GROMACS .gro file of C-alpha atoms in nm:
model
  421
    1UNK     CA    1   3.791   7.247   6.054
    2UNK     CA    2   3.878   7.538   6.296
    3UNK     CA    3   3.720   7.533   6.591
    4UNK     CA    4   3.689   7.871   6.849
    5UNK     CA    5   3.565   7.794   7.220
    6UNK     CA    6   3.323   8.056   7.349
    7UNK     CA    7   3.323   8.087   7.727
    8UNK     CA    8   3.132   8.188   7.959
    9UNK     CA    9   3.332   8.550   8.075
   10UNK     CA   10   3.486   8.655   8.407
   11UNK     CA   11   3.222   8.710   8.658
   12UNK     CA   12   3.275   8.935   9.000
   13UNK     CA   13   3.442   8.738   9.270
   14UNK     CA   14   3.128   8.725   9.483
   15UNK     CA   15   2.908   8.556   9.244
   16UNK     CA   16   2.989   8.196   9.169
   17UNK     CA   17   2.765   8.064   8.913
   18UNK     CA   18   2.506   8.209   8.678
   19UNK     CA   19   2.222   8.106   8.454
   20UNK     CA   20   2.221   8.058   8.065
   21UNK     CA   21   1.953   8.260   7.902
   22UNK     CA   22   1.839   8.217   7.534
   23UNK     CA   23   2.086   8.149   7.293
   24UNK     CA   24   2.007   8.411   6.996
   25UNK     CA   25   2.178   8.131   6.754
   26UNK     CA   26   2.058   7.754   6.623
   27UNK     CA   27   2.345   7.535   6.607
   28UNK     CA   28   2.485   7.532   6.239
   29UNK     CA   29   2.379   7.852   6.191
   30UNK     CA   30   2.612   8.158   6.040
   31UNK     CA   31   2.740   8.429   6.334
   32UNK     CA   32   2.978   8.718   6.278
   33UNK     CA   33   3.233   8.810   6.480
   34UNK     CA   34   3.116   8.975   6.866
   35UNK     CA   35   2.760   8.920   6.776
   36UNK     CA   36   2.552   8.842   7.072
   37UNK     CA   37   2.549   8.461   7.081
   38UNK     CA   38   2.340   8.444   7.449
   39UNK     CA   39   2.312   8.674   7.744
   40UNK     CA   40   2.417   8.532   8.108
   41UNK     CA   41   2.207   8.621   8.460
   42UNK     CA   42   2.402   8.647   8.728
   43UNK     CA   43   2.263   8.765   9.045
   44UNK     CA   44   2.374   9.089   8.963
   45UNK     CA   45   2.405   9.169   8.621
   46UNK     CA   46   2.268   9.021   8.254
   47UNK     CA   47   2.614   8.999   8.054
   48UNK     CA   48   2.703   8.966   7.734
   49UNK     CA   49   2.849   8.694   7.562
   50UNK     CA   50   2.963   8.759   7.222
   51UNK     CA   51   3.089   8.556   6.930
   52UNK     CA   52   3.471   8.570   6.955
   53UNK     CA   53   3.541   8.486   6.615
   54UNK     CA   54   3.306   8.447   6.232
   55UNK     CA   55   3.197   8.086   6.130
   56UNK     CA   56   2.931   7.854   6.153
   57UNK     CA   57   2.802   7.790   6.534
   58UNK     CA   58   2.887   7.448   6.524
   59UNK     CA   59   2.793   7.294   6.856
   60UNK     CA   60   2.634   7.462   7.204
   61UNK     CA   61   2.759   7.291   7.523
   62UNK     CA   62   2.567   7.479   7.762
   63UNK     CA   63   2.140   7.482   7.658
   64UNK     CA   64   1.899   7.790   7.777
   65UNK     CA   65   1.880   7.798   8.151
   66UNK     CA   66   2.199   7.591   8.215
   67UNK     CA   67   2.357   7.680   8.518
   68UNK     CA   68   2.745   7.769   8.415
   69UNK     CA   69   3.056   7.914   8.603
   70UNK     CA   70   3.309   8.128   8.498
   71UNK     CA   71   3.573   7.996   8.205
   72UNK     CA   72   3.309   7.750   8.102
   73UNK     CA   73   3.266   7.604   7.796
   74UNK     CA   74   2.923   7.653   7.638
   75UNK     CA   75   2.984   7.661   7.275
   76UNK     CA   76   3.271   7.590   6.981
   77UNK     CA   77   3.217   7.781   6.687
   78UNK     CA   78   3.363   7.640   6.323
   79UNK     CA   79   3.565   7.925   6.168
   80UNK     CA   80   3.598   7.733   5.841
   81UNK     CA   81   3.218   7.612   5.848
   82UNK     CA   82   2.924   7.681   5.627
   83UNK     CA   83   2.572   7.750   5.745
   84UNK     CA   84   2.334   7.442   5.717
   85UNK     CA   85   1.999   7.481   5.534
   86UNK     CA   86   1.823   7.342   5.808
   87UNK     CA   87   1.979   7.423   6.114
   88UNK     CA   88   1.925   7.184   6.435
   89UNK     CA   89   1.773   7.313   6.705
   90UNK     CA   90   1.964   7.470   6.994
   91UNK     CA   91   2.002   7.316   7.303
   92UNK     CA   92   1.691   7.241   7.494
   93UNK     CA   93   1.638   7.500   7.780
   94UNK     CA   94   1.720   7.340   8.115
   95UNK     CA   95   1.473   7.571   8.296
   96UNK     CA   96   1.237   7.841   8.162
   97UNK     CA   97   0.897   7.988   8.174
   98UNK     CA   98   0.578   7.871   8.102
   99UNK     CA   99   0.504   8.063   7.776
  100UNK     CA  100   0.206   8.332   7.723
  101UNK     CA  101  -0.085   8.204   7.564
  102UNK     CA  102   0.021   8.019   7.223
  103UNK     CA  103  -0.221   8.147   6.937
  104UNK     CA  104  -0.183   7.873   6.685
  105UNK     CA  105  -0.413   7.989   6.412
  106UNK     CA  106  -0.220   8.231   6.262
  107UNK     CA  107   0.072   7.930   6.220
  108UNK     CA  108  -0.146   7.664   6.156
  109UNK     CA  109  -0.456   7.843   5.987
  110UNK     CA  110  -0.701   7.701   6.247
  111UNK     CA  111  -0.985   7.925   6.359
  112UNK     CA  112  -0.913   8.214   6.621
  113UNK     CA  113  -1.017   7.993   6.877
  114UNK     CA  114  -0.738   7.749   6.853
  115UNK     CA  115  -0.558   7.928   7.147
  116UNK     CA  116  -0.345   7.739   7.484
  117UNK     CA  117  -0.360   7.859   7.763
  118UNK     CA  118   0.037   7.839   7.976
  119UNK     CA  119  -0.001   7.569   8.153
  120UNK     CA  120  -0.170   7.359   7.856
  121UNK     CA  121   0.059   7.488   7.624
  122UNK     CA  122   0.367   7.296   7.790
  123UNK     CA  123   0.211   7.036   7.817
  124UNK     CA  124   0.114   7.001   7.493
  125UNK     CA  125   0.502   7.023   7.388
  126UNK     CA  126   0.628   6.776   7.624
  127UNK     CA  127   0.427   6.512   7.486
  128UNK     CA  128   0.428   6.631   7.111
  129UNK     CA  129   0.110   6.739   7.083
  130UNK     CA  130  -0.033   6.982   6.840
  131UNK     CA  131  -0.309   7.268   6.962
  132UNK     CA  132  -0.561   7.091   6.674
  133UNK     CA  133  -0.452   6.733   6.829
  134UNK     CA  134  -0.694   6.876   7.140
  135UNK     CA  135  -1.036   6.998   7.156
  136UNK     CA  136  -1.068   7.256   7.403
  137UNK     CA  137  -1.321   7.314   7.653
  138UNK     CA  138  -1.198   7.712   7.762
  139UNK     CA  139  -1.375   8.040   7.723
  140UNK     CA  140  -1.375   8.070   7.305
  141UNK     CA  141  -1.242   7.719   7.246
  142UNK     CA  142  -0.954   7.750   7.446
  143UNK     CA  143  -0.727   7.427   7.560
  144UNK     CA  144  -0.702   7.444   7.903
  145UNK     CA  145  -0.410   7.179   8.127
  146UNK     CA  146  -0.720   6.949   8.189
  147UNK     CA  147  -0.861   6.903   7.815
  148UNK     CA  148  -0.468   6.786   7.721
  149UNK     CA  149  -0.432   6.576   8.078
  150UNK     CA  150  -0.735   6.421   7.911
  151UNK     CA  151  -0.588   6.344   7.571
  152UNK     CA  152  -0.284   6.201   7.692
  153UNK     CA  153  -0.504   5.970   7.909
  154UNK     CA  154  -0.724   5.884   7.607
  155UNK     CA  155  -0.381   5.794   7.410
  156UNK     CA  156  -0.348   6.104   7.172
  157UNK     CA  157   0.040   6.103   7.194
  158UNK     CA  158   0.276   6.147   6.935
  159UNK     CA  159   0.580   6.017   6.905
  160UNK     CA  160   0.914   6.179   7.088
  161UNK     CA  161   1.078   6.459   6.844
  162UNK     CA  162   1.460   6.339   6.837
  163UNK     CA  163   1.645   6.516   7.100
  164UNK     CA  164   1.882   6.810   6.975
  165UNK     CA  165   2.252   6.725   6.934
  166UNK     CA  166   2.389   6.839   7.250
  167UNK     CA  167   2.626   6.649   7.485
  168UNK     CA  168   2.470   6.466   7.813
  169UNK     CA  169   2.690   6.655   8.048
  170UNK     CA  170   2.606   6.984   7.926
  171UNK     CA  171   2.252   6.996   8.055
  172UNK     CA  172   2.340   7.123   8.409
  173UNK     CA  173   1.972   7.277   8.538
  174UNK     CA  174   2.002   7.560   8.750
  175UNK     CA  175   1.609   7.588   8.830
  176UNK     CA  176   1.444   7.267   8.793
  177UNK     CA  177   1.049   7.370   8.679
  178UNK     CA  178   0.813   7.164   8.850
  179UNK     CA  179   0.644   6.930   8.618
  180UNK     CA  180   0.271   6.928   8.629
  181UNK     CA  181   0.068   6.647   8.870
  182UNK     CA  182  -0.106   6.429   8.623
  183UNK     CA  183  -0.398   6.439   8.870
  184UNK     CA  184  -0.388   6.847   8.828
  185UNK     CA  185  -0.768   6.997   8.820
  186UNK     CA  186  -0.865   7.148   8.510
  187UNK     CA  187  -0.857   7.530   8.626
  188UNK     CA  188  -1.083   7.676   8.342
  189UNK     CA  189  -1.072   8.019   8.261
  190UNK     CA  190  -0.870   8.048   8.596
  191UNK     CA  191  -0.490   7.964   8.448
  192UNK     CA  192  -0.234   7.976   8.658
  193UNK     CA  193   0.122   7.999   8.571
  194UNK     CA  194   0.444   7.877   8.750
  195UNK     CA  195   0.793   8.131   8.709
  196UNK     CA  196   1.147   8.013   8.822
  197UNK     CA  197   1.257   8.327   9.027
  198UNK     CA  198   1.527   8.468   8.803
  199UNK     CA  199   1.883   8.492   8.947
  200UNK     CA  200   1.839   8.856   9.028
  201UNK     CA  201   1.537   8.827   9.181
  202UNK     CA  202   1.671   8.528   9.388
  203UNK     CA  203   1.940   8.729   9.532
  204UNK     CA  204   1.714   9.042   9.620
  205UNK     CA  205   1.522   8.838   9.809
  206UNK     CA  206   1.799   8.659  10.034
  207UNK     CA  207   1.954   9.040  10.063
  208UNK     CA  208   1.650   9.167  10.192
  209UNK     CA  209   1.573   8.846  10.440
  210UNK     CA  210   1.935   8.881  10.532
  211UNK     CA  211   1.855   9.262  10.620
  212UNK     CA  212   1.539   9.180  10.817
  213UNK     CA  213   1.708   8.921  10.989
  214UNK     CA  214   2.067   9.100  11.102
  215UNK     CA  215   1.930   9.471  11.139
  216UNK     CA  216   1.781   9.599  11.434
  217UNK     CA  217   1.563   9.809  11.169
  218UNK     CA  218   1.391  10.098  11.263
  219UNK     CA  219   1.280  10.417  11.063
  220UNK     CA  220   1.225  10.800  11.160
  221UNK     CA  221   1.025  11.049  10.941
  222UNK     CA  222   0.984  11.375  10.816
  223UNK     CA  223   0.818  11.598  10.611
  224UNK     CA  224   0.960  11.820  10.386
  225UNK     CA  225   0.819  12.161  10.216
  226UNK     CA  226   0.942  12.149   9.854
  227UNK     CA  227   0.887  12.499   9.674
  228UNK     CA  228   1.186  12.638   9.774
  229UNK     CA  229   1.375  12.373   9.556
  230UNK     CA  230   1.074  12.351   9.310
  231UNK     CA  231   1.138  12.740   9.267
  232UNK     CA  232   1.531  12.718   9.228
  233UNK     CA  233   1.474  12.453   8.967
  234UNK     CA  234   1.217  12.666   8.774
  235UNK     CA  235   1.450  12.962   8.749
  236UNK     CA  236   1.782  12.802   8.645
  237UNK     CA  237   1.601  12.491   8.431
  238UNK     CA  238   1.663  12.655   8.098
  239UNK     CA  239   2.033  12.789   8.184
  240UNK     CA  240   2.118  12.437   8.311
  241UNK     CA  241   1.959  12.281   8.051
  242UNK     CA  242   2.139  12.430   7.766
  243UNK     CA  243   2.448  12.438   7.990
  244UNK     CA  244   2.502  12.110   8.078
  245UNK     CA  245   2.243  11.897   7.801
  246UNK     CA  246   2.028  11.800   8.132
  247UNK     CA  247   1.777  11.852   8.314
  248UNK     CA  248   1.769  11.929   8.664
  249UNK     CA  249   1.578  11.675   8.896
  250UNK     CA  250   1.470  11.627   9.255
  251UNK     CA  251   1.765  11.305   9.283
  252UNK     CA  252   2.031  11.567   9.292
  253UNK     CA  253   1.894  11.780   9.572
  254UNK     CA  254   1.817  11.467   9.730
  255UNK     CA  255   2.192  11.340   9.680
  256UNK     CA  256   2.336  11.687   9.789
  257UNK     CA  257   2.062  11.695  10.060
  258UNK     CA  258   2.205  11.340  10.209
  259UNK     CA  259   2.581  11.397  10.143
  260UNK     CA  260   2.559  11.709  10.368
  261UNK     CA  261   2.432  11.526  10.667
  262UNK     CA  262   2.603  11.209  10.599
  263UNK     CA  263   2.933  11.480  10.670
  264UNK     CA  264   2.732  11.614  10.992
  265UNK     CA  265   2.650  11.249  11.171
  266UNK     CA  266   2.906  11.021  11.036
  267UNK     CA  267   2.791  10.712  11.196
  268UNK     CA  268   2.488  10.751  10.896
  269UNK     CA  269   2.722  10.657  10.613
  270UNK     CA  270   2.902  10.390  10.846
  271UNK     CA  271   2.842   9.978  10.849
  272UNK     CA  272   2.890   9.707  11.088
  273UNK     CA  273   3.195   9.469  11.048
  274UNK     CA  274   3.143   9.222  11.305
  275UNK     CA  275   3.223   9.397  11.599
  276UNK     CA  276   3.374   9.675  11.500
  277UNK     CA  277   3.209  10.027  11.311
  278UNK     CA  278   3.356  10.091  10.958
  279UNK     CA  279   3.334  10.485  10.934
  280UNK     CA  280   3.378  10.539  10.558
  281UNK     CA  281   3.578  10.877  10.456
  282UNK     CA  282   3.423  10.866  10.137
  283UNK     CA  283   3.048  10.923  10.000
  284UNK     CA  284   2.917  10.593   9.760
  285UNK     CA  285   2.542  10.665   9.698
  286UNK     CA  286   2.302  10.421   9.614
  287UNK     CA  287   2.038  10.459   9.378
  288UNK     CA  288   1.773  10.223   9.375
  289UNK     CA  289   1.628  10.209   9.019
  290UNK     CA  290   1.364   9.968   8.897
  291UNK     CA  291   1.458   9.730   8.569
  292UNK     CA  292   1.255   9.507   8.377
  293UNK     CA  293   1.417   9.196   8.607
  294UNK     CA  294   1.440   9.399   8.901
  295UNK     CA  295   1.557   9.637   9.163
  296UNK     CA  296   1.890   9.711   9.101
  297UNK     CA  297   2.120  10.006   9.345
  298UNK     CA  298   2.387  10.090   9.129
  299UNK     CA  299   2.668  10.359   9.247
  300UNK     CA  300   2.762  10.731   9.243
  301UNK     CA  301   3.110  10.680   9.341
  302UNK     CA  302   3.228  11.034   9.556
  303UNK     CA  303   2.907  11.164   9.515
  304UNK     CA  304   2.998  11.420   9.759
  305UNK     CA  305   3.285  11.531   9.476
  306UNK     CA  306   2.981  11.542   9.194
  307UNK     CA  307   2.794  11.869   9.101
  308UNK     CA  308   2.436  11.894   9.039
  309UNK     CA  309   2.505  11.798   8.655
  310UNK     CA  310   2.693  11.506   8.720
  311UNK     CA  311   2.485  11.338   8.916
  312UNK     CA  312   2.214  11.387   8.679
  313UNK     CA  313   2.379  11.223   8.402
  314UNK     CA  314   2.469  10.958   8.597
  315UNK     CA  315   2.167  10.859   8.726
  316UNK     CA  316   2.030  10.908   8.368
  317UNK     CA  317   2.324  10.703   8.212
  318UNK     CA  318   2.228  10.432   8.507
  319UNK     CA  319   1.846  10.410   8.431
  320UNK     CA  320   1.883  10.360   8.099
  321UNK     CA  321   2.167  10.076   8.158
  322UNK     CA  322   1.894   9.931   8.386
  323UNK     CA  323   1.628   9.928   8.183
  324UNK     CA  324   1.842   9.728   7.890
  325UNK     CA  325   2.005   9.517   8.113
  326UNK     CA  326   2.354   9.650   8.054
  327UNK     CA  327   2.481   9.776   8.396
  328UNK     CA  328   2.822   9.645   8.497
  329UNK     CA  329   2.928   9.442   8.842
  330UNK     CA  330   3.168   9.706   8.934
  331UNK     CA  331   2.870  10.015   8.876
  332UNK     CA  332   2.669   9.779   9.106
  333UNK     CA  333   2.918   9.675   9.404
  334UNK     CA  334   3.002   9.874   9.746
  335UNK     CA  335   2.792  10.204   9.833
  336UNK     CA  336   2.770  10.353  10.189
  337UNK     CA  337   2.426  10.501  10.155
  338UNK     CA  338   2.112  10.448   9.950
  339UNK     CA  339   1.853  10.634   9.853
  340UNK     CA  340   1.525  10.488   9.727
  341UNK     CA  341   1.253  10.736   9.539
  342UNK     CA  342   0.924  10.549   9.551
  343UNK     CA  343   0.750  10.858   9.462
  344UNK     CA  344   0.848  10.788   9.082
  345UNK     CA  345   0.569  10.539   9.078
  346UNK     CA  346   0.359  10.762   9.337
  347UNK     CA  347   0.397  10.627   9.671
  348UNK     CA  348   0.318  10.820   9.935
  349UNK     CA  349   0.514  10.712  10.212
  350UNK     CA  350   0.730  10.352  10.279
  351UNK     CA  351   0.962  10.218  10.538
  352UNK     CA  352   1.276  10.156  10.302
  353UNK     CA  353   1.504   9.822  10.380
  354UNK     CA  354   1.875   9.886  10.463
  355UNK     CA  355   2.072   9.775  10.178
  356UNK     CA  356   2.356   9.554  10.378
  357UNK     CA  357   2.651   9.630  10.484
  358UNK     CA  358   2.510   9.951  10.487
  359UNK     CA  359   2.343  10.099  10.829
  360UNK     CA  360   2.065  10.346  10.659
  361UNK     CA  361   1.857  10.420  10.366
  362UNK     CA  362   1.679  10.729  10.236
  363UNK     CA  363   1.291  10.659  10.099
  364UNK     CA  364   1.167  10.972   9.927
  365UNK     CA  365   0.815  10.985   9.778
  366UNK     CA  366   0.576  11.136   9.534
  367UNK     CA  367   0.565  11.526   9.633
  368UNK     CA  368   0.206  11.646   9.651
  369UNK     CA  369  -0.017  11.981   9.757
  370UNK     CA  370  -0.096  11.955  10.128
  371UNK     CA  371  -0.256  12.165  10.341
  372UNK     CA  372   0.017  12.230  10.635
  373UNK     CA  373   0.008  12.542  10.919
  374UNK     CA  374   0.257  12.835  10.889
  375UNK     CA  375   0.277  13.131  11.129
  376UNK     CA  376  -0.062  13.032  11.259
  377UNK     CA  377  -0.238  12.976  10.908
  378UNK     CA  378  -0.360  12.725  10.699
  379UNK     CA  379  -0.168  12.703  10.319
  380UNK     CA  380  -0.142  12.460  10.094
  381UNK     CA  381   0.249  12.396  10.030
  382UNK     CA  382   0.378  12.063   9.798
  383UNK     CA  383   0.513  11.831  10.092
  384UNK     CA  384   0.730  11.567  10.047
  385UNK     CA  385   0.747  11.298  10.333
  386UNK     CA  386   1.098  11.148  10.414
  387UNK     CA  387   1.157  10.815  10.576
  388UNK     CA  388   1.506  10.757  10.687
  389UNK     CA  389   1.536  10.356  10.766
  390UNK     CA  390   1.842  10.297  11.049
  391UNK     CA  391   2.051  10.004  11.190
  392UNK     CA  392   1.945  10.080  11.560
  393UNK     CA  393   2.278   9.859  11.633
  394UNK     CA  394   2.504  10.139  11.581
  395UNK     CA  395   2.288  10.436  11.510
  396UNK     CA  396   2.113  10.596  11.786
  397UNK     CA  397   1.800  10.758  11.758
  398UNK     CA  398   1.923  11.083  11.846
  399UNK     CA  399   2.165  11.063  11.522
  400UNK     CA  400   1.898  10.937  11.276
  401UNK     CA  401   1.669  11.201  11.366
  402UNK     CA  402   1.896  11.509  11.377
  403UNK     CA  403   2.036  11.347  11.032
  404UNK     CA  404   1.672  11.341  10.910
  405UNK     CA  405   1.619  11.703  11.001
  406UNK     CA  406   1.956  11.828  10.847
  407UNK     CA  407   1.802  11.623  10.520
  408UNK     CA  408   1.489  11.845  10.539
  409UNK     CA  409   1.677  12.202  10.631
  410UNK     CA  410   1.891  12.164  10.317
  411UNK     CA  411   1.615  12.102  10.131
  412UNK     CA  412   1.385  12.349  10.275
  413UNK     CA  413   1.687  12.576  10.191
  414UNK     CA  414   1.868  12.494   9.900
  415UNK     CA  415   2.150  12.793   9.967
  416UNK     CA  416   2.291  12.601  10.276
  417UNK     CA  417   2.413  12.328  10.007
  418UNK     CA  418   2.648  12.615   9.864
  419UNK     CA  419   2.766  12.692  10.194
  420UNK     CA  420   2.807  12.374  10.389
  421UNK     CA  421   2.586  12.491  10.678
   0.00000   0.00000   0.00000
């Protein structure tokens, strides 16, 4: 026998544990070499933990929703093993969510109705129930928490499935689920289902309680006439299109449109450090994008450097790392300025949260026709409202305002961008 640890990888120096996810492999089963064994949350990042050698995964240390640090142990894999018929099971999972409804017919060839709703559904695993075990009282014969509460009360238990081979000490739980009350009222067709708050989501919410609770927040708005940019990107679309394999957004104005003041008012793109002001000579843009587990702000590093085309593959490259869960630590760490663009999912208008240590944030939104006044007459023009959130500590309003404007002038006039005016 050969055995190869697998460990859990490096993680950034500002994130000290993370959270096991679903191991993609039974023990005793075959896996080739850098297959994806299990994927690790941090509060940053899913990575990727692949096999580091062929063979048979002989044992898993670490079971789904283990808590784990870096360098740990969490599996050995037998490079001179054979895969089992009948694999064991993998580790039991320390912490994770209630299921979706389990339809058991199609597995079991019951009738349609033999369905479980969340709640009832882990309960009828923890005490080794099956769905036909328990008559259910739901909307079309479904087994609601309170027809199994009954059944185990009546004595319809089964006896304890052997536990999986795994070692005691391995079953570290990073989010303990909170086991149902026995005395828990049966909720009908009103289920109700309880979530550990992933890792990510965790840390969002402590960043933005940390920024409610050490800003002196305050935002300034503006509104912003559109069809001169709207126009510029109608006209060159299909030259920078087949230029540059693209095509051209409103993020990149946007980007170019905040660089230029962040150069004009400095103190913008600066952060606190205790009692000093950190002015930053360089331009790291934040873009929040939305991912299947969350918000996530990775970075266009020197955006001030980037054309038009670069930033638009970049913040294409970054939205598709987001939405597979692939972005990296160091694509998601620093930034000196953020921008937010709620209008993707049509807001209106928002009062963006400062991403700290950084001292403001840009909320864009959904551009639509309004009817605004121009030389004394009513036209309808598509407006797009800015909000502009602030650290009042070091940022005066005078400077978030005149930064605001400079926002909407380069926007309003795409040519000053060329010319730095």
């Amino acid at each position: 026998m050969s055995i190869v640890e697998v460990k859990v990888p490096q993680l950034s120096e500002s994130v000290a544990e993370a959270t096991m996810l679903t191991w993609k492999k039974k023990a005793g089963e075959a896996v080739a070499i850098d297959e994806i064994l299990i994927e690790i949350e941090t509060d940053k990042v899913v990575l990727e933990v692949p096999a580091p050698a062929a063979g048979v995964l002989a044992e898993i240390v670490a079971g789904d929703g283990a808590t784990v640090v870096a360098d740990q142990l969490i599996a050995k894999i037998d490079t001179a093993g054979k895969a089992s018929a009948a694999a064991p099971a993998a580790a039991p999972a320390a912490s994770a969510p209630a299921a979706a409804p389990v339809a058991a017919a199609a597995a079991t060839g019951g009738s349609k109705s033999d369905v479980a709703m969340p709640a009832a559904a882990k309960l009828l695993a923890d005490n080794n129930l099956k769905i036909g075990d328990v008559a259910g009282s739901g909307k079309d014969g479904r087994v609601t928490k309170g027809d199994v509460l009954g059944a185990v009360a009546a004595g319809a238990t089964a006896k304890p499935a052997p536990a999986a081979v795994v070692p005691v000490a391995a079953a570290r739980p990073a989010l303990a689920q909170v086991a149902a009350p026995v005395s828990a009222p049966d909720l009908g067709d009103r289920p109700e289902q309880r979530v550990p708050m992933s890792r990510l989501r965790a840390r969002i919410a402590e960043r933005l309680l940390q920024s409610q609770g050490t800003n002196a927040i305050l935002t300034t708005f503006n509104e912003v006439n559109m069809a001169p940019v709207m126009e510029m990107r109608k006209k060159f679309q299909d030259a920078f299109t087949k230029e540059h394999g693209v095509k051209i957004g409103f993020m990149s104005f946007f980007v170019k449109a905040a660089v230029h003041a962040l150069k004009k008012f400095p103190v913008l793109n600066a952060s606190v450090d205790g009692n000093d002001i950190l002015y930053h000579g360089y331009f790291d843009i934040g873009i929040a994008v939305g991912s299947p587990r969350g918000l996530v702000v990775p970075i266009l590093r020197n955006a001030d450097q980037m054309s038009f085309a670069d930033i638009e593959k970049k913040i294409a490259e970054y939205g598709k790392k987001a939405q597979e869960g692939k972005l990296g630590i160091e694509e998601m760490t620093g930034g000196t300025f953020s921008i937010s663009n709620g209008g993707t999912f049509g807001s209106m208008l928002s009062t963006p949260i400062i991403n700290p240590p950084q001292s403001a944030i840009l909320g864009v939104h959904a551009t639509k026709d309004r009817a605004v006044v121009e030389n004394g007459q009513i036209v309808v023009r598509p407006m797009n409202y800015l909000a502009m959130s602030y650290d009042h500590r070091i940022i005066d309003g005078r400077e978030a305002v005149l930064g605001l404007v400079a926002m909407k002038e380069a926007l309003e006039d795409p040519s000053r961008l060329l010319f730095d005016i």
